[in-house]
């Protein structure tokens, strides 16, 4: 059974923006400008003010469109950092991902990535892993609530070393890039 620490649980459930390496772009402000003009001219009511406030808040929310290229670059960074950092762990790894199970497999990879986060003492590694998890979760949320059946549970996957895990992870990220 996979047991996560409080930090890892926060990491998987984080709803904040990705850290330093990738800044998310703000949504187009043209809608907010139009709403502001409407608010000033016609809708100077309580409901109009609420619409204006919500539109301003929405401008600061991160986009949920696919960030798989950024996930791939963070994954390359993790692989290069792994050459100087030794993490002795075996991770549940999906070696042969079926396209119909790629979301389920990605969720398993992200859960296992938390182990790398916990095992590493290197702050660059922790920051990059944290950023990758946020970006991937953001990209997965753009798929909505896709239900995949007939896919293996994380604990049913074969345990492999970190290098094999990262190689398989790179393969599944490439599957997402090719379909976006």
PDB file of C-alpha atoms in Angstrom:
ATOM      1  CA  UNK A   1       0.000   0.000   0.000  1.00  0.00           C
ATOM      2  CA  UNK A   2       1.332   3.428  -0.951  1.00  0.00           C
ATOM      3  CA  UNK A   3       1.657   5.703   2.061  1.00  0.00           C
ATOM      4  CA  UNK A   4       2.369   9.362   1.460  1.00  0.00           C
ATOM      5  CA  UNK A   5       3.659  11.926   3.881  1.00  0.00           C
ATOM      6  CA  UNK A   6       1.772  15.151   4.519  1.00  0.00           C
ATOM      7  CA  UNK A   7       4.207  17.025   2.200  1.00  0.00           C
ATOM      8  CA  UNK A   8       3.634  14.572  -0.645  1.00  0.00           C
ATOM      9  CA  UNK A   9      -0.130  14.758  -0.186  1.00  0.00           C
ATOM     10  CA  UNK A  10       0.032  18.570  -0.377  1.00  0.00           C
ATOM     11  CA  UNK A  11       2.208  18.255  -3.447  1.00  0.00           C
ATOM     12  CA  UNK A  12      -0.318  16.091  -5.291  1.00  0.00           C
ATOM     13  CA  UNK A  13      -3.285  18.234  -4.278  1.00  0.00           C
ATOM     14  CA  UNK A  14      -1.616  21.600  -4.795  1.00  0.00           C
ATOM     15  CA  UNK A  15      -3.716  24.041  -6.717  1.00  0.00           C
ATOM     16  CA  UNK A  16      -1.168  26.813  -6.937  1.00  0.00           C
ATOM     17  CA  UNK A  17       0.780  27.955  -9.935  1.00  0.00           C
ATOM     18  CA  UNK A  18       3.957  26.227 -11.112  1.00  0.00           C
ATOM     19  CA  UNK A  19       7.201  27.465  -9.601  1.00  0.00           C
ATOM     20  CA  UNK A  20      10.077  29.461 -11.011  1.00  0.00           C
ATOM     21  CA  UNK A  21      10.885  27.657 -14.258  1.00  0.00           C
ATOM     22  CA  UNK A  22       7.587  28.200 -16.072  1.00  0.00           C
ATOM     23  CA  UNK A  23       5.361  31.194 -15.637  1.00  0.00           C
ATOM     24  CA  UNK A  24       1.778  30.696 -16.645  1.00  0.00           C
ATOM     25  CA  UNK A  25       0.327  33.269 -18.985  1.00  0.00           C
ATOM     26  CA  UNK A  26      -2.619  35.370 -17.952  1.00  0.00           C
ATOM     27  CA  UNK A  27      -5.853  34.957 -19.840  1.00  0.00           C
ATOM     28  CA  UNK A  28      -6.744  37.546 -22.390  1.00  0.00           C
ATOM     29  CA  UNK A  29      -7.743  40.732 -20.664  1.00  0.00           C
ATOM     30  CA  UNK A  30      -9.986  41.928 -23.484  1.00  0.00           C
ATOM     31  CA  UNK A  31     -13.032  40.313 -21.864  1.00  0.00           C
ATOM     32  CA  UNK A  32     -12.222  42.017 -18.595  1.00  0.00           C
ATOM     33  CA  UNK A  33     -11.897  45.390 -20.364  1.00  0.00           C
ATOM     34  CA  UNK A  34     -15.290  44.963 -22.009  1.00  0.00           C
ATOM     35  CA  UNK A  35     -16.805  44.003 -18.681  1.00  0.00           C
ATOM     36  CA  UNK A  36     -15.283  47.070 -17.089  1.00  0.00           C
ATOM     37  CA  UNK A  37     -16.778  49.314 -19.769  1.00  0.00           C
ATOM     38  CA  UNK A  38     -20.160  47.643 -19.355  1.00  0.00           C
ATOM     39  CA  UNK A  39     -19.924  47.963 -15.615  1.00  0.00           C
ATOM     40  CA  UNK A  40     -19.197  51.663 -15.813  1.00  0.00           C
ATOM     41  CA  UNK A  41     -21.949  52.389 -18.287  1.00  0.00           C
ATOM     42  CA  UNK A  42     -24.887  50.098 -17.523  1.00  0.00           C
ATOM     43  CA  UNK A  43     -24.354  47.656 -14.710  1.00  0.00           C
ATOM     44  CA  UNK A  44     -23.478  49.755 -11.711  1.00  0.00           C
ATOM     45  CA  UNK A  45     -25.396  47.362  -9.478  1.00  0.00           C
ATOM     46  CA  UNK A  46     -24.383  44.762  -6.940  1.00  0.00           C
ATOM     47  CA  UNK A  47     -24.623  41.985  -9.550  1.00  0.00           C
ATOM     48  CA  UNK A  48     -22.504  44.005 -11.974  1.00  0.00           C
ATOM     49  CA  UNK A  49     -19.847  44.526  -9.349  1.00  0.00           C
ATOM     50  CA  UNK A  50     -19.747  40.767  -8.642  1.00  0.00           C
ATOM     51  CA  UNK A  51     -19.299  40.039 -12.359  1.00  0.00           C
ATOM     52  CA  UNK A  52     -16.477  42.559 -12.503  1.00  0.00           C
ATOM     53  CA  UNK A  53     -14.706  41.101  -9.449  1.00  0.00           C
ATOM     54  CA  UNK A  54     -14.999  37.526 -10.762  1.00  0.00           C
ATOM     55  CA  UNK A  55     -13.644  38.580 -14.155  1.00  0.00           C
ATOM     56  CA  UNK A  56     -10.664  40.253 -12.500  1.00  0.00           C
ATOM     57  CA  UNK A  57      -9.957  37.143 -10.442  1.00  0.00           C
ATOM     58  CA  UNK A  58     -10.240  34.918 -13.525  1.00  0.00           C
ATOM     59  CA  UNK A  59      -7.528  36.941 -15.254  1.00  0.00           C
ATOM     60  CA  UNK A  60      -5.047  35.733 -12.651  1.00  0.00           C
ATOM     61  CA  UNK A  61      -5.953  32.042 -12.814  1.00  0.00           C
ATOM     62  CA  UNK A  62      -3.566  29.765 -14.695  1.00  0.00           C
ATOM     63  CA  UNK A  63      -4.675  28.365 -18.023  1.00  0.00           C
ATOM     64  CA  UNK A  64      -5.460  24.667 -18.084  1.00  0.00           C
ATOM     65  CA  UNK A  65      -4.397  24.016 -21.636  1.00  0.00           C
ATOM     66  CA  UNK A  66      -1.803  21.349 -22.219  1.00  0.00           C
ATOM     67  CA  UNK A  67       1.662  22.060 -20.820  1.00  0.00           C
ATOM     68  CA  UNK A  68       3.166  18.759 -21.855  1.00  0.00           C
ATOM     69  CA  UNK A  69       6.187  20.381 -23.547  1.00  0.00           C
ATOM     70  CA  UNK A  70       7.026  22.035 -20.210  1.00  0.00           C
ATOM     71  CA  UNK A  71       6.495  18.727 -18.410  1.00  0.00           C
ATOM     72  CA  UNK A  72       8.926  17.100 -20.861  1.00  0.00           C
ATOM     73  CA  UNK A  73      11.567  19.789 -20.271  1.00  0.00           C
ATOM     74  CA  UNK A  74      11.226  19.429 -16.492  1.00  0.00           C
ATOM     75  CA  UNK A  75      11.551  15.668 -16.912  1.00  0.00           C
ATOM     76  CA  UNK A  76      14.800  16.158 -18.862  1.00  0.00           C
ATOM     77  CA  UNK A  77      16.050  18.390 -16.060  1.00  0.00           C
ATOM     78  CA  UNK A  78      15.208  15.695 -13.497  1.00  0.00           C
ATOM     79  CA  UNK A  79      17.074  13.118 -15.590  1.00  0.00           C
ATOM     80  CA  UNK A  80      20.164  15.323 -15.733  1.00  0.00           C
ATOM     81  CA  UNK A  81      19.993  16.047 -11.990  1.00  0.00           C
ATOM     82  CA  UNK A  82      19.691  12.293 -11.365  1.00  0.00           C
ATOM     83  CA  UNK A  83      23.184  11.802 -12.767  1.00  0.00           C
ATOM     84  CA  UNK A  84      24.678  13.625  -9.788  1.00  0.00           C
ATOM     85  CA  UNK A  85      22.142  12.510  -7.174  1.00  0.00           C
ATOM     86  CA  UNK A  86      21.732   8.930  -6.077  1.00  0.00           C
ATOM     87  CA  UNK A  87      18.215   7.870  -5.139  1.00  0.00           C
ATOM     88  CA  UNK A  88      17.951   4.209  -4.286  1.00  0.00           C
ATOM     89  CA  UNK A  89      14.261   3.511  -4.776  1.00  0.00           C
ATOM     90  CA  UNK A  90      12.092   1.177  -6.772  1.00  0.00           C
ATOM     91  CA  UNK A  91       8.966   2.743  -8.192  1.00  0.00           C
ATOM     92  CA  UNK A  92       5.774   1.341  -9.662  1.00  0.00           C
ATOM     93  CA  UNK A  93       6.323   1.717 -13.394  1.00  0.00           C
ATOM     94  CA  UNK A  94       3.979   1.191 -16.336  1.00  0.00           C
ATOM     95  CA  UNK A  95       6.277  -0.009 -19.114  1.00  0.00           C
ATOM     96  CA  UNK A  96       3.671  -0.707 -21.769  1.00  0.00           C
ATOM     97  CA  UNK A  97       1.066   2.061 -21.596  1.00  0.00           C
ATOM     98  CA  UNK A  98      -2.013   1.529 -23.727  1.00  0.00           C
ATOM     99  CA  UNK A  99      -3.361   4.772 -25.216  1.00  0.00           C
ATOM    100  CA  UNK A 100      -6.721   4.032 -23.601  1.00  0.00           C
ATOM    101  CA  UNK A 101      -5.057   4.015 -20.151  1.00  0.00           C
ATOM    102  CA  UNK A 102      -2.677   6.942 -20.449  1.00  0.00           C
ATOM    103  CA  UNK A 103      -4.463   9.197 -17.920  1.00  0.00           C
ATOM    104  CA  UNK A 104      -4.569   6.422 -15.310  1.00  0.00           C
ATOM    105  CA  UNK A 105      -0.911   5.624 -15.967  1.00  0.00           C
ATOM    106  CA  UNK A 106       0.049   9.308 -15.705  1.00  0.00           C
ATOM    107  CA  UNK A 107      -1.662   9.563 -12.318  1.00  0.00           C
ATOM    108  CA  UNK A 108       0.396   6.590 -11.126  1.00  0.00           C
ATOM    109  CA  UNK A 109       3.595   8.166 -12.430  1.00  0.00           C
ATOM    110  CA  UNK A 110       2.774  11.392 -10.595  1.00  0.00           C
ATOM    111  CA  UNK A 111       2.140   9.513  -7.348  1.00  0.00           C
ATOM    112  CA  UNK A 112       5.459   7.729  -7.678  1.00  0.00           C
ATOM    113  CA  UNK A 113       7.204  10.998  -8.519  1.00  0.00           C
ATOM    114  CA  UNK A 114       6.328  12.060  -4.967  1.00  0.00           C
ATOM    115  CA  UNK A 115       8.726   9.342  -3.772  1.00  0.00           C
ATOM    116  CA  UNK A 116      11.546  11.031  -5.690  1.00  0.00           C
ATOM    117  CA  UNK A 117      10.488  14.318  -4.122  1.00  0.00           C
ATOM    118  CA  UNK A 118      10.637  12.810  -0.623  1.00  0.00           C
ATOM    119  CA  UNK A 119      13.879  10.896  -1.130  1.00  0.00           C
ATOM    120  CA  UNK A 120      15.832  13.817  -2.561  1.00  0.00           C
ATOM    121  CA  UNK A 121      17.697  16.298  -0.412  1.00  0.00           C
ATOM    122  CA  UNK A 122      18.592  18.457  -3.417  1.00  0.00           C
ATOM    123  CA  UNK A 123      16.485  21.632  -3.603  1.00  0.00           C
ATOM    124  CA  UNK A 124      16.816  21.904  -7.413  1.00  0.00           C
ATOM    125  CA  UNK A 125      15.454  18.385  -7.697  1.00  0.00           C
ATOM    126  CA  UNK A 126      12.600  19.098  -5.277  1.00  0.00           C
ATOM    127  CA  UNK A 127      11.673  22.330  -7.093  1.00  0.00           C
ATOM    128  CA  UNK A 128      11.722  20.664 -10.503  1.00  0.00           C
ATOM    129  CA  UNK A 129       9.687  17.658  -9.332  1.00  0.00           C
ATOM    130  CA  UNK A 130       7.182  19.964  -7.631  1.00  0.00           C
ATOM    131  CA  UNK A 131       6.850  22.061 -10.787  1.00  0.00           C
ATOM    132  CA  UNK A 132       6.455  18.985 -12.997  1.00  0.00           C
ATOM    133  CA  UNK A 133       3.673  17.612 -10.789  1.00  0.00           C
ATOM    134  CA  UNK A 134       1.822  20.936 -10.848  1.00  0.00           C
ATOM    135  CA  UNK A 135       2.137  21.261 -14.621  1.00  0.00           C
ATOM    136  CA  UNK A 136       1.060  17.672 -15.265  1.00  0.00           C
ATOM    137  CA  UNK A 137      -1.909  17.925 -12.890  1.00  0.00           C
ATOM    138  CA  UNK A 138      -2.930  21.171 -14.572  1.00  0.00           C
ATOM    139  CA  UNK A 139      -2.726  19.515 -17.976  1.00  0.00           C
ATOM    140  CA  UNK A 140      -4.633  16.453 -16.786  1.00  0.00           C
ATOM    141  CA  UNK A 141      -7.409  18.630 -15.395  1.00  0.00           C
ATOM    142  CA  UNK A 142      -7.955  20.011 -18.907  1.00  0.00           C
ATOM    143  CA  UNK A 143      -8.970  16.465 -19.918  1.00  0.00           C
ATOM    144  CA  UNK A 144     -11.927  16.714 -17.581  1.00  0.00           C
ATOM    145  CA  UNK A 145     -13.063  13.645 -15.734  1.00  0.00           C
ATOM    146  CA  UNK A 146     -12.052  10.929 -18.150  1.00  0.00           C
ATOM    147  CA  UNK A 147     -12.952   7.461 -16.929  1.00  0.00           C
ATOM    148  CA  UNK A 148     -10.706   4.683 -18.158  1.00  0.00           C
ATOM    149  CA  UNK A 149     -11.641   1.073 -17.601  1.00  0.00           C
ATOM    150  CA  UNK A 150      -9.515  -2.052 -17.722  1.00  0.00           C
ATOM    151  CA  UNK A 151      -6.375  -0.229 -16.603  1.00  0.00           C
ATOM    152  CA  UNK A 152      -3.953  -1.499 -13.978  1.00  0.00           C
ATOM    153  CA  UNK A 153      -3.951   0.036 -10.513  1.00  0.00           C
ATOM    154  CA  UNK A 154      -0.665   1.609  -9.431  1.00  0.00           C
ATOM    155  CA  UNK A 155       0.131  -1.192  -6.999  1.00  0.00           C
ATOM    156  CA  UNK A 156      -0.309  -3.793  -9.763  1.00  0.00           C
ATOM    157  CA  UNK A 157       2.534  -2.306 -11.793  1.00  0.00           C
ATOM    158  CA  UNK A 158       6.036  -3.718 -11.802  1.00  0.00           C
ATOM    159  CA  UNK A 159       8.589  -2.030  -9.544  1.00  0.00           C
ATOM    160  CA  UNK A 160      11.628  -0.698 -11.390  1.00  0.00           C
ATOM    161  CA  UNK A 161      14.620   1.476 -10.615  1.00  0.00           C
ATOM    162  CA  UNK A 162      14.517   5.254 -10.999  1.00  0.00           C
ATOM    163  CA  UNK A 163      16.225   5.280 -14.425  1.00  0.00           C
ATOM    164  CA  UNK A 164      13.676   2.839 -15.888  1.00  0.00           C
ATOM    165  CA  UNK A 165      10.885   4.797 -14.238  1.00  0.00           C
ATOM    166  CA  UNK A 166      12.043   8.063 -15.846  1.00  0.00           C
ATOM    167  CA  UNK A 167      12.439   6.382 -19.250  1.00  0.00           C
ATOM    168  CA  UNK A 168       8.855   5.077 -19.109  1.00  0.00           C
ATOM    169  CA  UNK A 169       7.638   8.421 -17.799  1.00  0.00           C
ATOM    170  CA  UNK A 170       9.253  10.179 -20.769  1.00  0.00           C
ATOM    171  CA  UNK A 171       7.420   7.762 -23.092  1.00  0.00           C
ATOM    172  CA  UNK A 172       3.988   8.519 -21.617  1.00  0.00           C
ATOM    173  CA  UNK A 173       4.616  12.284 -21.667  1.00  0.00           C
ATOM    174  CA  UNK A 174       5.454  11.910 -25.365  1.00  0.00           C
ATOM    175  CA  UNK A 175       2.091  10.157 -25.831  1.00  0.00           C
ATOM    176  CA  UNK A 176       0.356  13.224 -24.379  1.00  0.00           C
ATOM    177  CA  UNK A 177       2.420  15.594 -26.549  1.00  0.00           C
ATOM    178  CA  UNK A 178       1.535  13.648 -29.694  1.00  0.00           C
ATOM    179  CA  UNK A 179      -2.215  13.844 -28.980  1.00  0.00           C
ATOM    180  CA  UNK A 180      -2.378  17.518 -27.974  1.00  0.00           C
TER     181      UNK A 180
END
